[in-house]
CSV table of C-alpha atoms in Angstrom, one decimal:
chain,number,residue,atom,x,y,z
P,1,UNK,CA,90.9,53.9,89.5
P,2,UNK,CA,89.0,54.6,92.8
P,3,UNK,CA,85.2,54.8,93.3
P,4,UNK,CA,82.8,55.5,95.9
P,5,UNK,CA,81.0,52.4,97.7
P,6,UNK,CA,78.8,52.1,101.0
P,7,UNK,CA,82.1,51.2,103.0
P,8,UNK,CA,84.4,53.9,101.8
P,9,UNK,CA,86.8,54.8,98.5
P,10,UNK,CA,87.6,51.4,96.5
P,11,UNK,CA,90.1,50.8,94.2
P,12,UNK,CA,89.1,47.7,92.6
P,13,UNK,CA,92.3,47.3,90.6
P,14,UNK,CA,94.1,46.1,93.9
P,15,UNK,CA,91.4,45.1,95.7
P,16,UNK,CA,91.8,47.8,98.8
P,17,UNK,CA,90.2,50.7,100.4
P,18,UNK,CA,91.3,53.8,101.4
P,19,UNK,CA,90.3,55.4,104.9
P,20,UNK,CA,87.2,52.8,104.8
P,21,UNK,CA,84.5,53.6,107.3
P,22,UNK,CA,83.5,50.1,107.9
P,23,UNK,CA,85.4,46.7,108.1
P,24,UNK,CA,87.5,45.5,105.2
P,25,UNK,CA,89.5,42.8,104.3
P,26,UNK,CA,93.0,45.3,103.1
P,27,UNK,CA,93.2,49.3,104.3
P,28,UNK,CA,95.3,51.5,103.1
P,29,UNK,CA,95.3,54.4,106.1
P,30,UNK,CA,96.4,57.8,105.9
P,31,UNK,CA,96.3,58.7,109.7
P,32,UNK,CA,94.8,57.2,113.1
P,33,UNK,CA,92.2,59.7,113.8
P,34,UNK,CA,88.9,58.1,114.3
P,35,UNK,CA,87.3,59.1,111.2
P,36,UNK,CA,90.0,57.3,109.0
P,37,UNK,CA,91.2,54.2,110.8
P,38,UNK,CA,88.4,51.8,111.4
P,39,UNK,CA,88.9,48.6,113.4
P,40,UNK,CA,87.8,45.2,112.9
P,41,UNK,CA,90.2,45.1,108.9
P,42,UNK,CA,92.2,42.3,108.0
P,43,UNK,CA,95.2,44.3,107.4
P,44,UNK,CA,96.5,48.0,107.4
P,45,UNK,CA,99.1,49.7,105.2
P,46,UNK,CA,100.2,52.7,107.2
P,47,UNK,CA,103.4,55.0,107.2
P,48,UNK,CA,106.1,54.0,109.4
P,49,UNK,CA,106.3,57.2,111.5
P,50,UNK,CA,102.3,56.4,112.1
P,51,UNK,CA,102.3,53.0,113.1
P,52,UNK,CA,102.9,53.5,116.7
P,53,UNK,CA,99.5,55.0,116.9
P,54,UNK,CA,97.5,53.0,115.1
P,55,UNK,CA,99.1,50.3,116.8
P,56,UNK,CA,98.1,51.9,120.0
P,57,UNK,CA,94.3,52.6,118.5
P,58,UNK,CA,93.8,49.8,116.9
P,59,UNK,CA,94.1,47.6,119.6
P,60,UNK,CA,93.6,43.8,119.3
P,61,UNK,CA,93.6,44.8,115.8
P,62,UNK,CA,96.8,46.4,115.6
P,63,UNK,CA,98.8,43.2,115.0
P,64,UNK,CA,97.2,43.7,111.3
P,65,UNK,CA,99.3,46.8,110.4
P,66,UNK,CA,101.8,47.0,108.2
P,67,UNK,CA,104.2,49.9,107.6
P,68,UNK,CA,106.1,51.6,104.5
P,69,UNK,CA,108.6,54.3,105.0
P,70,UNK,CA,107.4,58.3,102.9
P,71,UNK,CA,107.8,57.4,99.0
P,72,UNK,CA,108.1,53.5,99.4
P,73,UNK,CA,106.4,51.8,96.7
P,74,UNK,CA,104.4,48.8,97.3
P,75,UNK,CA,102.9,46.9,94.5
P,76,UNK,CA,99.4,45.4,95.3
P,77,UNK,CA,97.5,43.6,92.2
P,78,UNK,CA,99.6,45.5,90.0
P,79,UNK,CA,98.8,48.8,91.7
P,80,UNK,CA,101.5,50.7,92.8
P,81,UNK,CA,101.0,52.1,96.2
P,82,UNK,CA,103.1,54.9,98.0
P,83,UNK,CA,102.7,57.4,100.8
P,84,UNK,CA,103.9,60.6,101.2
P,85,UNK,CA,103.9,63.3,104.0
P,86,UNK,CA,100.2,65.2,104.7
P,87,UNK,CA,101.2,67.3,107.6
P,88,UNK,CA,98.5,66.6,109.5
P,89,UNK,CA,99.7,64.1,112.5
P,90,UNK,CA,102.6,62.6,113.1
P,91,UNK,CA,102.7,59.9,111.0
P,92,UNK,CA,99.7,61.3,108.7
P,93,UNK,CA,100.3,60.5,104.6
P,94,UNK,CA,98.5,61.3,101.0
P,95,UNK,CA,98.3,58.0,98.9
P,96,UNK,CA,99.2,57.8,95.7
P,97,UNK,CA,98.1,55.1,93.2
P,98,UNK,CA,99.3,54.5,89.9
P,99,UNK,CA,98.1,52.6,87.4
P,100,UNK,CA,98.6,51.4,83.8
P,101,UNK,CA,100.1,55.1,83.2
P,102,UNK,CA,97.4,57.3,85.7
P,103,UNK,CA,98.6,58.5,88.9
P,104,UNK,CA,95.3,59.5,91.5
P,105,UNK,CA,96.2,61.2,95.1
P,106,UNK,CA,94.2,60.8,97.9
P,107,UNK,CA,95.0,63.3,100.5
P,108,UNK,CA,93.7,62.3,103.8
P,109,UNK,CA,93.6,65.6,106.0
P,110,UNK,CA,96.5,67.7,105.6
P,111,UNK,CA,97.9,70.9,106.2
P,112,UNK,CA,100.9,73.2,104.5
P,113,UNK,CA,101.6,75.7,107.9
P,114,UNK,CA,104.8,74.9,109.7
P,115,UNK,CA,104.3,72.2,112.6
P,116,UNK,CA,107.6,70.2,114.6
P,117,UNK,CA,105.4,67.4,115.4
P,118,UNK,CA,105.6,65.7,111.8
P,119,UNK,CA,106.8,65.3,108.8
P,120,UNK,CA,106.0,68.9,106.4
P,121,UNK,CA,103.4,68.1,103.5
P,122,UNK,CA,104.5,67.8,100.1
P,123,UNK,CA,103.0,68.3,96.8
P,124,UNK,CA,102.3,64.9,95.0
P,125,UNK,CA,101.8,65.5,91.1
P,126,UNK,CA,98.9,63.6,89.8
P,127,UNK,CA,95.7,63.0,87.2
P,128,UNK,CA,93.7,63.1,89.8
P,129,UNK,CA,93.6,64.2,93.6
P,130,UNK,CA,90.8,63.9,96.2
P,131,UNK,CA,91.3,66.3,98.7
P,132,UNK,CA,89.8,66.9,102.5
P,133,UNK,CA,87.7,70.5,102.4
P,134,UNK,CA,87.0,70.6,106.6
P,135,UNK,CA,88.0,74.2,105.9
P,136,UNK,CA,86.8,75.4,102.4
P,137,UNK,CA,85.4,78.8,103.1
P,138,UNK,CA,86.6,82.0,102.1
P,139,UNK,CA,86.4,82.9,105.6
P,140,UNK,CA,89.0,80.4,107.0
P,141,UNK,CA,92.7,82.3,107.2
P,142,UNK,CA,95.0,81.0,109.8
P,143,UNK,CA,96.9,83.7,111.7
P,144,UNK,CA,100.6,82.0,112.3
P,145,UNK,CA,101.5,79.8,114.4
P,146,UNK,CA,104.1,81.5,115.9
P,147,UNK,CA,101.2,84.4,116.7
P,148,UNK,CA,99.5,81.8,117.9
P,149,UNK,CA,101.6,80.3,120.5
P,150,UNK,CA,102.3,84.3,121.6
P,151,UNK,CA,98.9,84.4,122.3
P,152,UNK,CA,98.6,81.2,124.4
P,153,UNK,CA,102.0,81.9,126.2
P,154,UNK,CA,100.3,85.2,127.2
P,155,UNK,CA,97.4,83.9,128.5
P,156,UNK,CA,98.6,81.2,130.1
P,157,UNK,CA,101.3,83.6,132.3
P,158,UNK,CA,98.4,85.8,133.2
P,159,UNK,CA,96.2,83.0,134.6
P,160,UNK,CA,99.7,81.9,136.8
P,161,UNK,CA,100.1,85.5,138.1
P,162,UNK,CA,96.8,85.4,139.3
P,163,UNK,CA,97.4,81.6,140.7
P,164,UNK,CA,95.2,80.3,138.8
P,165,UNK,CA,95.1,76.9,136.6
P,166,UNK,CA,94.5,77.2,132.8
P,167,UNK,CA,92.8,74.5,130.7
P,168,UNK,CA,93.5,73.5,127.4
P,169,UNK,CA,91.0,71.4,125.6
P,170,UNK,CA,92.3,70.2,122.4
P,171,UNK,CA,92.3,67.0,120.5
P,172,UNK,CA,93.9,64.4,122.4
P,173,UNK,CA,96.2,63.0,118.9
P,174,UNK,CA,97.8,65.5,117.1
P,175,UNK,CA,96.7,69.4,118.4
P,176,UNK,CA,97.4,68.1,121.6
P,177,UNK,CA,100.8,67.6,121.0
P,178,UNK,CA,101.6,70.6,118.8
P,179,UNK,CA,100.0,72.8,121.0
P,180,UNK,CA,102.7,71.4,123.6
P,181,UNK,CA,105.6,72.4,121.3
P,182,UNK,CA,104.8,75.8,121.1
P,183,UNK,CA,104.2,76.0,125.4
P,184,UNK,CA,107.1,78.3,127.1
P,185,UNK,CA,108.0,75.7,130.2
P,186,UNK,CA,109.1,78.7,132.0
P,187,UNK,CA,105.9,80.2,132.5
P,188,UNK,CA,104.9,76.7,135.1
P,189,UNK,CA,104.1,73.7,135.3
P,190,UNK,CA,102.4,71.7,132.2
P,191,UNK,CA,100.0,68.6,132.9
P,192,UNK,CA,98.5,66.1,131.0
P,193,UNK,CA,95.3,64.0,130.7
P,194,UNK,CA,95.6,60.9,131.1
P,195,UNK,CA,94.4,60.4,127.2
P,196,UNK,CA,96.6,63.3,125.8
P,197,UNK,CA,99.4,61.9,128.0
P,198,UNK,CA,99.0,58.4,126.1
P,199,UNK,CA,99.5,60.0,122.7
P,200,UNK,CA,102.5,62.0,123.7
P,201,UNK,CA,104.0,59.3,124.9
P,202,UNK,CA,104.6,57.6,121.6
P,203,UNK,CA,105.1,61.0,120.0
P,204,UNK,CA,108.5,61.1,122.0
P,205,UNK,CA,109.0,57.1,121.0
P,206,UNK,CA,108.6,58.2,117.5
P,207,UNK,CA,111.5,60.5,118.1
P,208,UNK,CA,109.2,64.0,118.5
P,209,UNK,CA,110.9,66.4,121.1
P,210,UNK,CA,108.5,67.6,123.6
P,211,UNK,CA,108.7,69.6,126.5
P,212,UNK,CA,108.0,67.7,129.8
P,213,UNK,CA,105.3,67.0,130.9
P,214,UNK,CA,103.0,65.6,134.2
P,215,UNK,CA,99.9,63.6,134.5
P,216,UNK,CA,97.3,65.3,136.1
P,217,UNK,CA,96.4,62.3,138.7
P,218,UNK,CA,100.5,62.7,140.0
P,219,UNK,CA,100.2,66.2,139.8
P,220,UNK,CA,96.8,66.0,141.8
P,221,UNK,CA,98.1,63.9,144.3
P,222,UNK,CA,101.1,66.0,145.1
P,223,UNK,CA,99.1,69.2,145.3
P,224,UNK,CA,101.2,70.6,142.6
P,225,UNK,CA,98.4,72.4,140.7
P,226,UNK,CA,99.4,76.1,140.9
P,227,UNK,CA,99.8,78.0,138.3
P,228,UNK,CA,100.1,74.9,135.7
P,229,UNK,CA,98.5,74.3,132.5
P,230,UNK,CA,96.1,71.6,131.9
P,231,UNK,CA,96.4,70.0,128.2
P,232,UNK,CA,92.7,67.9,128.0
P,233,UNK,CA,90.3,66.6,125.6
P,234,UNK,CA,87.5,69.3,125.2
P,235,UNK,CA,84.9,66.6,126.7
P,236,UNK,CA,86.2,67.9,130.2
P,237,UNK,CA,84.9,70.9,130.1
P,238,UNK,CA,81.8,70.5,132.6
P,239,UNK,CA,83.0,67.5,134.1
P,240,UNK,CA,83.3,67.1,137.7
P,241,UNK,CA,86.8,65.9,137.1
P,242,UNK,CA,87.8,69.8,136.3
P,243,UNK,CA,86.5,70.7,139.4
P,244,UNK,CA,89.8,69.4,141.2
P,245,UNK,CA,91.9,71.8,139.6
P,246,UNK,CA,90.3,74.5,141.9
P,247,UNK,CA,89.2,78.0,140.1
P,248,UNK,CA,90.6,77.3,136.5
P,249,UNK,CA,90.6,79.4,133.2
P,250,UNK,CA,89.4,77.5,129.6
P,251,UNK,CA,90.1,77.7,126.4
P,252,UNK,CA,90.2,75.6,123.1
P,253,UNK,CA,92.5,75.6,120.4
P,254,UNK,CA,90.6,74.8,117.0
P,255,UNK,CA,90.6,76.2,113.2
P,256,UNK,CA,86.5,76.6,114.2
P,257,UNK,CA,87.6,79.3,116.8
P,258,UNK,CA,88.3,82.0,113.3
P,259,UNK,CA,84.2,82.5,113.8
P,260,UNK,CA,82.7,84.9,115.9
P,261,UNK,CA,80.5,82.8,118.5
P,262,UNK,CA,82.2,79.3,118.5
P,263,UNK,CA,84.4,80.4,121.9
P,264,UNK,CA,80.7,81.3,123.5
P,265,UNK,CA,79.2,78.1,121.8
P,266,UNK,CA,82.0,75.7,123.3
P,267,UNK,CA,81.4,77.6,126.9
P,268,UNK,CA,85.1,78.6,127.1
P,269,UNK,CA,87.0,82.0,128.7
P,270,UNK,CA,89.2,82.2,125.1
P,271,UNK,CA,89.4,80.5,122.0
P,272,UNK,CA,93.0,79.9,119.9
P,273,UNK,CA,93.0,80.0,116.2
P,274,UNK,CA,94.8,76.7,115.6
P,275,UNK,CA,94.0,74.1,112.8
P,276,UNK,CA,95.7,71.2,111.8
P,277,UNK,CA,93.9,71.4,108.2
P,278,UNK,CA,94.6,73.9,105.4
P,279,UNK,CA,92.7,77.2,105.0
P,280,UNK,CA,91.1,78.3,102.2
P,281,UNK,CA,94.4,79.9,100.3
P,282,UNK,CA,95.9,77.1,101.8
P,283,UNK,CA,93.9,74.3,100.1
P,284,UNK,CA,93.4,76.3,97.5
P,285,UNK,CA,97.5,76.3,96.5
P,286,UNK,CA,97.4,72.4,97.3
P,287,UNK,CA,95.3,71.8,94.7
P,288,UNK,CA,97.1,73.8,92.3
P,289,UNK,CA,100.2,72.2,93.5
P,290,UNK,CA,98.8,68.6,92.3
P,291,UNK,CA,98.5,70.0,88.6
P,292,UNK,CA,95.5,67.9,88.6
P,293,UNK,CA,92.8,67.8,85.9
P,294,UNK,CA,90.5,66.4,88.1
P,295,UNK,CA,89.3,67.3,91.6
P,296,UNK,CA,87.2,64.7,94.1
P,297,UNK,CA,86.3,66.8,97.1
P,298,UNK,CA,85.1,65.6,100.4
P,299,UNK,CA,85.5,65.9,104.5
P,300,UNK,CA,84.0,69.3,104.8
P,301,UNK,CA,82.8,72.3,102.7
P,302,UNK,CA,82.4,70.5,99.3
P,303,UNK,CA,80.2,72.4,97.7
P,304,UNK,CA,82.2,75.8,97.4
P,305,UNK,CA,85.2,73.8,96.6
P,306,UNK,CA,84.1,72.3,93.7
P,307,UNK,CA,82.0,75.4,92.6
P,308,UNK,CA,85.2,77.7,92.5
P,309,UNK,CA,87.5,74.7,90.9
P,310,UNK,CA,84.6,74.0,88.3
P,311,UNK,CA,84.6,77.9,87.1
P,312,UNK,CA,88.2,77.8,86.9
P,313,UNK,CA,88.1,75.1,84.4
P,314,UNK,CA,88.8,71.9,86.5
P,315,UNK,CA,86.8,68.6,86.7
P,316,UNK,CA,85.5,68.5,90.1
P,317,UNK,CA,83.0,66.7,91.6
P,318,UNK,CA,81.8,66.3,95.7
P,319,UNK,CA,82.2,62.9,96.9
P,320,UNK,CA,79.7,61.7,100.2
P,321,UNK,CA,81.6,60.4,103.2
P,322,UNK,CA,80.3,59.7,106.7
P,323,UNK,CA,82.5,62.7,108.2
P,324,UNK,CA,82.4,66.1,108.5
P,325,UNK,CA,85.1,67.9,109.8
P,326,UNK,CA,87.9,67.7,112.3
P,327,UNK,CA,86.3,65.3,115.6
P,328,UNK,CA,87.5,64.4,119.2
P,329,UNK,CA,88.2,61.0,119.2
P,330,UNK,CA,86.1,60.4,122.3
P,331,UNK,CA,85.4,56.8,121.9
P,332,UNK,CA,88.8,55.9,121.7
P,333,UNK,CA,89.8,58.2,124.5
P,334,UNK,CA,87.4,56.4,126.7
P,335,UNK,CA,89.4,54.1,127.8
P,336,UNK,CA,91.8,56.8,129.6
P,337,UNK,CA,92.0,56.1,133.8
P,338,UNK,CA,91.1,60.4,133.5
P,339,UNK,CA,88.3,60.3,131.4
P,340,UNK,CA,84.9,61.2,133.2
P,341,UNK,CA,86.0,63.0,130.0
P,342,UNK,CA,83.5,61.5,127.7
P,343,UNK,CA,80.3,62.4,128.8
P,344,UNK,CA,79.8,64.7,126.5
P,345,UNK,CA,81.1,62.5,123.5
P,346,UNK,CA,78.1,63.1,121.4
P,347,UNK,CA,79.3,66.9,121.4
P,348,UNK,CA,82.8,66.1,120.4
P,349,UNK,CA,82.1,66.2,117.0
P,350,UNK,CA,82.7,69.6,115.6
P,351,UNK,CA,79.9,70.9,113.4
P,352,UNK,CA,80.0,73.6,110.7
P,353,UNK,CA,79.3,76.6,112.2
């Protein structure tokens, strides 16, 4: 039902891509990060809780989106098209296509851990699923998240006593905003970049409760730094825009901080185990979940996926795409009145370690 081509998956049935990489007439979208909304397409099929955002990322081209509500079915060429919750993002879906009897699932990225931010994954029976692998190592175990936030809470209320300012670099759509569910307000003040700020923004539109929150430039301007947290893109870290904050603690909160060296590597004081993908049990119990017979695997560690899925008896098979991995959306965040932010935008794109 779907193949490969040099502008992304294609199911030539309906006449559509899904996630393309490059300009296309129709899109089916599973979440506005960067990497899987692409402007300049004719028209996007999104889910209603994600419009906002691609509206807002899309730009002049967001008067082409269209939006169906979690298990909506819409028929295109005969193709019956429905999203369902990934987990990932607010708004963030798995497709699935059925056709003349065979159901396929694409997944998007997705995780099955706990978040308030969005709508919970759910398993989607199909013939065949193509699923992300940013995280398919044996090595990749998520603590919890409620250890996590602990941890950050922690740290956080240390760097106040000392009256100090902590930054938190984290992707500007999505982390961003779950890492500021899990913040105890108590502790001090919590500030925003101007580009995480933006997202949030329509995360509370969308009906996401939120703690409040500042924007740095107000917060700047009224001297009202002390002891306050800092929620930024991680393409601050180095800028001169950090140095306003005065002597200020870093961190980053990423599924690549579970390996020894990438807190050193990313030039930060602590690192927070905190992905919005699944781990390898994780992604591992997805698949199952599917009762798929056949297994496309891409976005990451492909090639130890499909190794353990082919001894166990499955079909599987890697499938190219132009990612790798979970990415800063740098580009987009650009356009932010903070953001000396993207200077180093050629480094936001997380590598395997």
């Amino acid at each position: 039902m779907l193949r490969t081509t040099d502008r992304g998956l294609y199911c030539e049935a309906g006449d559509f891509f899904i996630d393309p990489w490059a300009a296309v007439p129709r899109a089916v979208v599973t979440h506005a990060h960067g990497d899987h909304l692409t402007w300049g397409c004719d028209g996007y099929l999104v889910s209603h809780d994600g419009a906002g955002v691609a509206r807002e990322r899309l730009g002049r081209w967001g008067s082409g989106v269209d939006a169906v509500a979690y298990g909506e079915t819409r028929v295109v060429n005969g193709v019956s098209v429905s999203l369902h919750p990934a987990g990932h993002i607010l708004g963030s879906a798995q497709v699935r296509l059925e056709y003349r009897g065979e159901v396929w699932v694409v997944s998007g990225d997705y995780k099955t851990d706990p978040d308030r931010t969005c709508a919970p994954w759910e398993p989607v029976r199909c013939h065949t699923f193509i699923t992300e692998s940013t995280f398919g190592l044996p090595i990749y175990r998520w603590p919890s998240q409620r250890q996590v936030f602990d941890e950050l809470n922690r740290w956080w209320a240390a760097n106040a006593a000392e009256g100090r300012v902590s930054l938190l670099c984290a992707y500007a759509l999505g982390k961003a905003q779950r890492l500021l569910s899990g913040l105890d307000p108590a502790i001090g003040p919590i500030l925003t970049h101007g580009a995480v700020e933006r997202m949030t923004a329509l995360y509370r539109h969308g009906g996401v409760a939120l703690p409040a929150t500042v924007h740095t430039t107000d917060a700047l301007r009224a001297k009202a730094t002390t002891g306050a947290i800092v929620i930024a893109p991680p393409s601050v870290t180095g800028s001169t825009w950090l140095r306003r904050f005065g002597e200020v603690r870093t961190a980053f909160a990423s599924g690549w901080m579970r390996v020894r060296g990438a807190r050193r590597r990313r030039g930060v004081d602590a690192g927070f185990t905190l992905s919005d993908h699944v781990d390898w049990p994780q992604l591992l119990a997805a698949i199952d979940a599917t009762g798929a017979e056949r297994v496309w695997v891409t976005h990451g560690f492909t090639g130890p996926v499909v190794q353990w899925l082919t001894e166990r008896g499955l079909d599987a098979r890697a499938i190219a795409t132009r990612w790798e991995g979970e990415r800063d959306d740098a580009a987009v965040d650009a356009g932010d009145d903070d953001a000396p932010a993207v200077a180093d935008a050629s480094a936001a794109h997380e590598s395997a370690p």
